[in-house]
Short mmCIF file of C-alpha atoms in Angstrom, two decimals:
data_model
loop_
_atom_site.label_atom_id
_atom_site.label_comp_id
_atom_site.label_asym_id
_atom_site.label_seq_id
_atom_site.Cartn_x
_atom_site.Cartn_y
_atom_site.Cartn_z
CA MET E 274 -48.14 50.22 55.54
CA ALA E 275 -50.53 49.89 52.78
CA ASN E 276 -51.64 53.12 53.71
CA HIS E 277 -48.72 55.26 52.69
CA PHE E 278 -47.87 53.55 49.10
CA SER E 279 -49.66 53.12 45.78
CA SER E 280 -51.00 49.64 44.57
CA SER E 281 -48.90 49.93 41.97
CA CYS E 282 -46.03 50.09 44.18
CA PHE E 283 -46.78 46.39 45.60
CA LEU E 284 -46.54 44.71 42.52
CA HIS E 285 -43.26 46.02 40.11
CA GLY E 286 -39.86 46.98 41.21
CA PRO E 287 -37.70 47.13 44.75
CA PHE E 288 -40.62 48.54 47.17
CA HIS E 289 -42.45 45.20 46.17
CA LEU E 290 -39.29 42.95 47.34
CA PHE E 291 -38.48 45.58 49.75
CA PHE E 292 -41.91 44.86 51.32
CA LEU E 293 -41.65 41.10 50.85
CA LEU E 294 -38.80 41.05 52.83
CA SER E 295 -39.46 43.31 55.61
CA PHE E 296 -43.25 41.65 56.07
CA THR E 297 -41.65 38.32 56.37
CA GLN E 298 -39.38 38.94 59.00
CA ILE E 299 -42.44 38.54 61.46
CA VAL E 300 -44.31 35.72 60.35
CA PRO E 301 -44.08 32.61 62.63
CA LEU E 302 -42.38 29.53 61.55
CA THR E 303 -45.05 27.12 61.07
CA VAL E 304 -42.94 23.94 60.10
CA GLN E 305 -41.87 20.79 61.52
CA THR E 306 -38.55 20.27 62.53
CA PHE E 307 -38.21 17.75 65.08
CA THR E 308 -40.19 14.64 65.64
CA GLY E 309 -40.67 13.68 69.28
CA THR E 310 -37.83 14.00 71.45
CA TYR E 311 -34.93 12.44 70.38
CA GLY E 312 -32.25 13.55 67.51
CA ILE E 313 -28.30 13.06 66.16
CA ASN E 314 -25.69 15.02 65.80
CA TYR E 315 -24.02 13.59 62.24
CA GLY E 316 -20.44 15.22 62.32
CA ARG E 317 -17.88 14.02 59.83
CA ILE E 318 -14.71 15.26 60.55
CA ALA E 319 -13.40 11.80 60.12
CA ASP E 320 -11.25 9.91 57.43
CA ASN E 321 -12.51 6.26 58.06
CA ILE E 322 -16.49 6.57 59.03
CA PRO E 323 -19.33 5.15 56.95
CA SER E 324 -20.85 6.56 53.62
CA PRO E 325 -23.70 8.73 54.14
CA ASP E 326 -25.68 5.60 52.50
CA GLU E 327 -24.89 3.28 55.62
CA VAL E 328 -25.71 6.02 57.96
CA VAL E 329 -29.10 6.46 56.88
CA THR E 330 -29.26 2.80 57.38
CA LEU E 331 -27.73 2.93 60.91
CA LEU E 332 -30.02 5.58 61.62
CA ARG E 333 -32.98 3.96 61.10
CA ALA E 334 -31.87 1.16 62.13
CA ALA E 335 -32.12 3.43 65.45
CA LYS E 336 -35.02 4.51 64.61
CA ILE E 337 -33.93 8.07 65.40
CA ARG E 338 -35.81 10.21 63.08
CA ASN E 339 -34.16 14.22 63.86
CA VAL E 340 -30.21 14.66 62.15
CA ARG E 341 -27.92 17.70 62.69
CA ILE E 342 -25.03 17.99 59.98
CA TYR E 343 -22.86 20.89 60.18
CA ASP E 344 -23.23 21.73 56.37
CA ALA E 345 -24.32 21.62 53.15
CA ASP E 346 -22.25 18.24 51.55
CA HIS E 347 -24.08 17.31 48.84
CA SER E 348 -23.46 13.95 49.05
CA VAL E 349 -24.77 13.63 52.26
CA LEU E 350 -28.34 15.36 51.05
CA LYS E 351 -28.40 13.08 48.11
CA ALA E 352 -28.18 10.45 50.52
CA PHE E 353 -31.26 11.43 52.82
CA SER E 354 -33.52 11.78 49.88
CA GLY E 355 -36.79 10.03 50.17
CA THR E 356 -36.34 9.17 53.92
CA GLY E 357 -38.74 10.88 55.90
CA PHE E 358 -35.88 12.51 58.03
CA ASN E 359 -35.91 15.83 60.01
CA LEU E 360 -32.46 16.97 58.57
CA VAL E 361 -30.77 20.38 60.14
CA ILE E 362 -27.95 21.90 57.88
CA GLY E 363 -25.20 23.67 58.87
CA LEU E 364 -24.22 26.69 57.29
CA PRO E 365 -20.59 27.03 58.74
CA ASN E 366 -18.50 29.68 60.34
CA GLY E 367 -16.42 30.65 57.92
CA GLN E 368 -19.33 31.72 55.96
CA LEU E 369 -20.65 34.26 58.37
CA GLN E 370 -19.29 36.93 57.29
CA ASP E 371 -19.73 36.51 52.77
CA MET E 372 -23.81 36.17 53.88
CA SER E 373 -24.04 38.95 56.36
CA SER E 374 -22.50 41.51 54.03
CA ASN E 375 -24.38 39.79 50.69
CA ALA E 376 -27.94 39.11 50.04
CA ASP E 377 -27.44 37.80 46.71
CA HIS E 378 -24.98 35.21 48.14
CA ALA E 379 -27.53 34.33 50.63
CA VAL E 380 -29.87 33.67 48.11
CA ASP E 381 -27.82 31.54 46.24
CA TRP E 382 -26.46 29.54 48.82
CA VAL E 383 -30.52 28.37 50.26
CA ARG E 384 -30.78 28.01 45.99
CA ASP E 385 -28.32 25.52 45.61
CA ASN E 386 -28.00 23.80 49.10
CA VAL E 387 -31.82 23.56 50.03
CA GLN E 388 -34.02 24.59 47.30
CA LEU E 389 -32.13 22.18 45.14
CA PHE E 390 -32.85 18.68 47.32
CA LEU E 391 -36.23 19.81 48.19
CA PRO E 392 -38.88 17.97 48.91
CA GLY E 393 -37.18 14.91 48.02
CA THR E 394 -34.63 15.54 50.84
CA PRO E 395 -36.09 16.38 54.08
CA ILE E 396 -34.82 19.18 55.53
CA ARG E 397 -36.41 21.50 58.02
CA GLY E 398 -34.10 24.10 59.79
CA ILE E 399 -30.79 25.62 58.87
CA ALA E 400 -28.59 26.31 61.40
CA ILE E 401 -26.75 29.59 61.07
CA GLY E 402 -22.79 29.23 62.32
CA ASN E 403 -22.07 27.40 65.63
CA GLU E 404 -21.47 28.19 69.26
CA VAL E 405 -20.38 31.72 67.60
CA LEU E 406 -21.54 34.30 70.15
CA GLY E 407 -19.04 33.54 73.08
CA GLY E 408 -16.18 32.16 71.53
CA ASN E 409 -12.94 33.33 70.26
CA ASP E 410 -13.19 35.14 66.94
CA TYR E 411 -14.94 37.84 67.89
CA SER E 412 -15.23 38.76 64.13
CA LEU E 413 -17.81 36.80 63.93
CA TRP E 414 -19.92 38.11 66.49
CA GLY E 415 -21.46 41.05 64.78
CA GLU E 416 -22.15 38.94 61.10
CA LEU E 417 -23.77 36.50 62.98
CA LEU E 418 -27.48 38.38 62.96
CA GLY E 419 -26.91 39.76 59.59
CA ALA E 420 -26.03 36.15 58.42
CA ALA E 421 -29.31 34.90 59.60
CA LYS E 422 -31.29 37.41 58.40
CA ASN E 423 -30.36 37.14 54.89
CA ILE E 424 -30.47 33.29 54.59
CA TYR E 425 -34.20 33.68 56.49
CA ASN E 426 -35.34 36.48 54.22
CA ALA E 427 -33.25 34.48 50.79
CA THR E 428 -35.47 31.32 52.32
CA LYS E 429 -38.70 33.01 51.88
CA ARG E 430 -38.27 34.55 48.32
CA LEU E 431 -37.57 31.27 47.62
CA GLY E 432 -41.19 30.33 48.98
CA LEU E 433 -39.68 28.07 51.12
CA GLN E 434 -40.68 26.95 55.18
CA ILE E 435 -37.02 26.19 56.62
CA GLU E 436 -36.97 26.95 60.40
CA ILE E 437 -33.55 29.70 61.31
CA THR E 438 -31.38 29.23 64.66
CA THR E 439 -28.32 29.18 65.76
CA ALA E 440 -26.69 26.84 68.57
CA ASN E 441 -25.31 28.63 71.76
CA SER E 442 -22.35 27.53 74.57
CA PHE E 443 -22.43 28.44 77.82
CA ALA E 444 -19.44 30.97 76.81
CA VAL E 445 -22.66 33.36 76.65
CA PHE E 446 -24.10 32.88 79.79
CA SER E 447 -22.02 34.65 83.35
CA ASN E 448 -23.34 32.13 85.62
CA SER E 449 -25.51 29.67 85.80
CA TYR E 450 -25.65 28.12 89.31
CA PRO E 451 -28.61 27.73 90.89
CA PRO E 452 -30.50 28.17 87.00
CA SER E 453 -31.86 30.86 88.83
CA SER E 454 -29.71 33.59 88.55
CA CYS E 455 -27.79 32.80 84.99
CA LYS E 456 -27.54 35.30 82.95
CA PHE E 457 -26.30 36.47 79.75
CA LYS E 458 -22.60 38.11 80.13
CA ASP E 459 -22.54 41.77 79.52
CA SER E 460 -19.75 41.14 76.93
CA VAL E 461 -22.16 39.43 74.82
CA THR E 462 -25.83 41.10 75.74
CA GLN E 463 -25.40 43.67 73.00
CA TYR E 464 -25.37 40.77 70.16
CA MET E 465 -27.67 38.35 72.12
CA LYS E 466 -30.66 40.91 72.79
CA PRO E 467 -31.06 41.72 68.71
CA LEU E 468 -30.97 38.43 67.33
CA LEU E 469 -33.24 37.00 70.25
CA GLU E 470 -35.40 39.56 68.89
CA PHE E 471 -35.36 38.14 65.31
CA PHE E 472 -36.07 34.82 66.50
CA SER E 473 -38.98 35.85 68.25
CA GLN E 474 -40.35 37.60 65.15
CA ILE E 475 -40.03 34.18 63.31
CA GLY E 476 -41.00 31.95 66.15
CA SER E 477 -37.47 30.00 66.48
CA PRO E 478 -36.39 28.79 69.57
CA PHE E 479 -33.02 29.13 71.69
CA CYS E 480 -30.33 26.15 70.73
CA LEU E 481 -28.25 24.97 73.60
CA ASN E 482 -25.21 22.96 73.52
CA ALA E 483 -25.34 21.36 77.04
CA TYR E 484 -22.22 19.27 78.33
CA PRO E 485 -23.05 18.37 82.11
CA SER E 486 -19.39 16.05 81.64
CA LEU E 487 -17.25 19.23 80.36
CA ALA E 488 -19.51 21.18 83.71
CA TYR E 489 -18.00 17.96 86.21
CA ALA E 490 -14.46 17.80 84.47
CA SER E 491 -14.12 21.34 85.50
CA ASP E 492 -14.89 20.36 88.85
CA PRO E 493 -14.78 16.88 89.63
CA GLU E 494 -14.50 17.83 93.63
CA HIS E 495 -16.90 19.78 93.86
CA ILE E 496 -19.86 18.56 91.46
CA ASP E 497 -21.37 14.45 92.08
CA LEU E 498 -20.88 12.36 88.88
CA ASN E 499 -24.06 10.92 90.18
CA TYR E 500 -26.03 14.37 89.22
CA ALA E 501 -24.00 14.51 85.82
CA LEU E 502 -25.24 11.09 85.22
CA PHE E 503 -29.15 10.96 85.60
CA GLN E 504 -28.28 8.34 88.87
CA PRO E 505 -30.07 9.12 92.06
CA THR E 506 -28.13 11.35 94.49
CA LYS E 507 -29.55 14.60 96.71
CA GLY E 508 -28.83 17.22 93.78
CA ILE E 509 -29.46 20.12 94.62
CA TYR E 510 -32.41 23.12 95.60
CA ASP E 511 -32.74 26.58 93.87
CA PRO E 512 -34.10 28.90 95.84
CA LYS E 513 -35.08 31.39 93.69
CA PHE E 514 -37.06 29.48 91.91
CA ARG E 515 -37.92 27.56 94.98
CA LEU E 516 -37.23 23.97 92.98
CA HIS E 517 -35.48 20.74 93.55
CA TYR E 518 -32.78 19.39 90.40
CA ASP E 519 -32.27 15.78 90.78
CA ASN E 520 -29.90 15.76 87.13
CA MET E 521 -27.65 18.33 85.97
CA LEU E 522 -29.19 18.73 82.38
CA ASP E 523 -32.29 20.17 83.75
CA ALA E 524 -30.82 22.54 85.65
CA GLN E 525 -28.87 23.69 82.91
CA ILE E 526 -31.48 24.33 80.24
CA ASP E 527 -33.31 25.90 83.33
CA ALA E 528 -30.57 28.38 83.72
CA ALA E 529 -30.97 29.14 80.15
CA TYR E 530 -34.65 29.89 80.49
CA SER E 531 -33.52 32.26 83.45
CA ALA E 532 -31.25 33.94 80.86
CA LEU E 533 -33.73 34.19 78.50
CA GLU E 534 -36.41 35.47 80.76
CA ASN E 535 -33.79 37.80 82.63
CA ALA E 536 -33.39 39.45 78.68
CA GLY E 537 -37.53 39.66 78.75
CA PHE E 538 -37.42 36.42 76.18
CA ASN E 539 -39.88 34.29 78.30
CA LYS E 540 -41.61 32.81 75.96
CA MET E 541 -39.08 31.40 73.77
CA GLU E 542 -38.42 27.52 73.54
CA VAL E 543 -35.05 26.01 74.75
CA ILE E 544 -33.93 22.84 72.23
CA VAL E 545 -30.75 21.40 73.50
CA THR E 546 -28.71 20.94 69.99
CA GLU E 547 -25.53 18.92 71.50
CA THR E 548 -25.06 16.89 74.40
CA GLY E 549 -23.13 13.94 75.36
CA TRP E 550 -19.85 12.29 77.10
CA ALA E 551 -16.89 11.03 76.07
CA SER E 552 -15.97 7.47 76.30
CA ASN E 553 -12.54 8.29 76.37
CA GLY E 554 -9.98 11.32 77.16
CA ASP E 555 -7.03 12.32 78.26
CA PRO E 556 -5.51 12.03 81.84
CA ASN E 557 -6.55 14.95 82.85
CA GLU E 558 -10.14 15.02 81.63
CA ALA E 559 -12.15 13.82 84.45
CA GLY E 560 -15.18 11.51 83.81
CA ALA E 561 -14.66 10.69 80.19
CA ASN E 562 -14.61 6.84 80.07
CA ILE E 563 -16.80 3.78 78.76
CA THR E 564 -18.87 3.81 81.53
CA ASN E 565 -19.91 6.88 82.00
CA ALA E 566 -20.36 7.65 78.51
CA ARG E 567 -23.26 4.08 78.59
CA THR E 568 -24.52 5.81 82.05
CA TYR E 569 -24.48 8.90 80.64
CA ASN E 570 -26.37 8.18 76.79
CA TYR E 571 -28.77 5.79 78.27
CA ASN E 572 -30.33 7.40 81.39
CA LEU E 573 -30.58 10.58 78.64
CA ARG E 574 -32.76 8.03 76.45
CA LYS E 575 -34.89 7.48 78.98
CA ARG E 576 -35.53 10.50 80.30
CA LEU E 577 -36.23 11.85 76.95
CA ALA E 578 -38.72 9.42 76.73
CA LYS E 579 -40.88 10.06 79.68
CA ARG E 580 -41.66 13.53 77.05
CA LYS E 581 -41.60 15.33 79.71
CA GLY E 582 -40.72 19.18 80.82
CA THR E 583 -38.13 20.98 83.16
CA PRO E 584 -38.59 21.32 87.49
CA HIS E 585 -38.75 25.53 86.40
CA ARG E 586 -40.51 24.51 82.45
CA PRO E 587 -42.63 21.66 83.13
CA LYS E 588 -44.83 22.18 80.20
CA ASN E 589 -41.61 22.79 77.92
CA ILE E 590 -40.56 18.65 76.59
CA VAL E 591 -37.21 18.60 76.50
CA LYS E 592 -35.95 17.57 73.51
CA ALA E 593 -32.21 16.66 72.25
CA TYR E 594 -30.15 16.10 70.02
CA ILE E 595 -27.47 13.97 71.17
CA PHE E 596 -23.89 14.23 70.14
CA ALA E 597 -22.82 12.45 67.91
CA VAL E 598 -23.01 9.65 65.60
CA PHE E 599 -18.99 8.42 65.36
CA ASN E 600 -15.91 8.74 66.94
CA GLU E 601 -14.27 11.14 64.53
CA ASP E 602 -10.27 10.62 64.75
CA SER E 603 -9.50 13.69 63.20
CA LYS E 604 -11.08 15.90 65.07
CA PRO E 605 -8.19 18.72 66.90
CA GLY E 606 -8.27 19.14 70.29
CA PRO E 607 -7.90 16.53 73.32
CA SER E 608 -8.92 12.83 73.21
CA SER E 609 -12.17 13.34 74.47
CA GLU E 610 -13.05 15.26 71.62
CA LYS E 611 -12.70 12.09 69.26
CA ASN E 612 -14.78 9.45 71.55
CA TYR E 613 -18.12 10.92 71.42
CA GLY E 614 -19.49 8.80 69.09
CA LEU E 615 -22.67 6.07 69.82
CA PHE E 616 -21.02 3.98 67.12
CA LYS E 617 -17.33 3.34 66.19
CA ALA E 618 -15.44 4.36 62.99
CA ASP E 619 -16.61 0.89 61.37
CA GLY E 620 -20.47 1.04 63.02
CA SER E 621 -20.41 -1.56 65.32
CA ILE E 622 -21.68 0.30 69.21
CA SER E 623 -18.85 1.99 71.19
CA TYR E 624 -20.84 0.25 74.15
CA ASN E 625 -24.53 -0.60 74.72
CA ILE E 626 -27.31 1.67 75.14
CA GLY E 627 -30.06 -0.64 72.88
CA PHE E 628 -28.68 0.80 69.32
CA HIS E 629 -27.76 -1.94 66.83
CA GLY E 630 -25.02 -1.34 64.86
CA LEU E 631 -24.36 -0.88 61.37
CA ASN E 632 -23.27 -4.96 61.09
CA ALA E 633 -26.87 -5.79 62.38
CA ALA E 634 -28.61 -3.41 60.35
CA HIS E 635 -26.84 -4.83 57.52
CA SER E 636 -27.67 -8.47 58.39
CA SER E 637 -31.28 -7.97 59.03
CA ARG E 638 -31.80 -5.92 56.10
CA LEU E 639 -29.62 -8.03 53.73
CA SER E 640 -31.45 -11.47 54.73
CA LEU E 641 -34.42 -10.39 53.45
CA LYS E 642 -32.45 -10.02 49.64
CA SER E 643 -30.72 -13.43 49.78
CA ILE E 644 -33.73 -15.23 49.64
CA SER E 645 -34.55 -16.26 46.03
CA ALA E 646 -37.68 -15.56 44.61
CA ASP E 647 -39.33 -19.02 44.48
CA SER E 648 -38.43 -19.48 47.44
CA LEU E 649 -40.65 -16.15 48.46
CA ALA E 650 -43.18 -17.47 46.51
CA THR E 651 -43.65 -20.87 48.11
CA MET E 652 -43.55 -18.80 51.85
CA VAL E 653 -46.32 -16.59 50.55
CA VAL E 654 -48.08 -19.59 49.55
CA SER E 655 -47.48 -21.79 52.79
CA VAL E 656 -48.79 -18.89 54.52
CA CYS E 657 -52.36 -18.34 52.86
CA ALA E 658 -52.52 -22.04 52.94
CA LEU E 659 -51.71 -21.77 56.89
CA MET E 660 -54.46 -18.72 56.45
CA LEU E 661 -57.27 -20.75 55.08
CA LEU E 662 -56.97 -23.78 57.56
CA ILE E 663 -57.26 -21.55 60.45
CA LEU E 664 -60.45 -19.61 58.71
#
């Protein structure tokens, strides 16, 4: 390109901006967006959950470092300032059309909701919409790529290193059993392939919302509950991959890898952006109960802690965001939608998988504050004296 323009074109005017925006689309991302293997989704469709500041305290006590939110609420962004979390914020579906059609609005959005809070608030990524492709709002399918490009170009124009992604549901696949048979639906492919080409250029992963609980609920007579819950089971065998699967989540992730391979994207990483199990549901929602929720989320923690890949991609360590922090009483839909939280609305645990609730976190934090200055000084002197005796 430099051979076709004079140096003045690079230094001034619209050609310079055009060159920069075009060039930045082929520069892979180097920023670290995920630490370890475990993250959580912080949904807030509720009128009775703790404040963002209390949520930060809760997540710190749980030692969860990776957090996704579904918008860019400023009270949340302020609460996470100085915390060191890896935070992914969301551009809601309702804003996709505007961001796709107006690059200046995209710059304004990034400036107001990302740059304004950096570097204090550790925003590592922006999720462009949620479960757009395969969803019922077909008007948004054609807007997703344009919105992703404009938001990405806006981050580069402002000099920011931010990962750009979008989360996909299993509705984008035509078949996922066995994993090797998985492909993108024909109706989705014309939108998915150019999106994947763009994400491949900028180094973004394929983000998957994977719910063994929903697969089980759709066919409880033929799907082994233990297979969905990481419990001992005979599992399944994939004859094409020649691989055995002992749990459904691994199979779902490898199904996504198969679809990517069939589309020509063999090197793209899959990250699970949502997975979980409802602790309560309607009578027709098979498996939605507290016992299964505890079993799934406890075993999921153990599986992620092993830091291993899937049978088909053993070198790609599985990373997953759990859904969700709280039960959300204002969510529409069946009862299960309101009961995915690891914590209840008051911050106490929904069931025990090794985390402490907000009350426990508060008590440990406040106990230190309750010590008077004189008492603290006495403690320090006593410790020093003891150390001198030992020495």
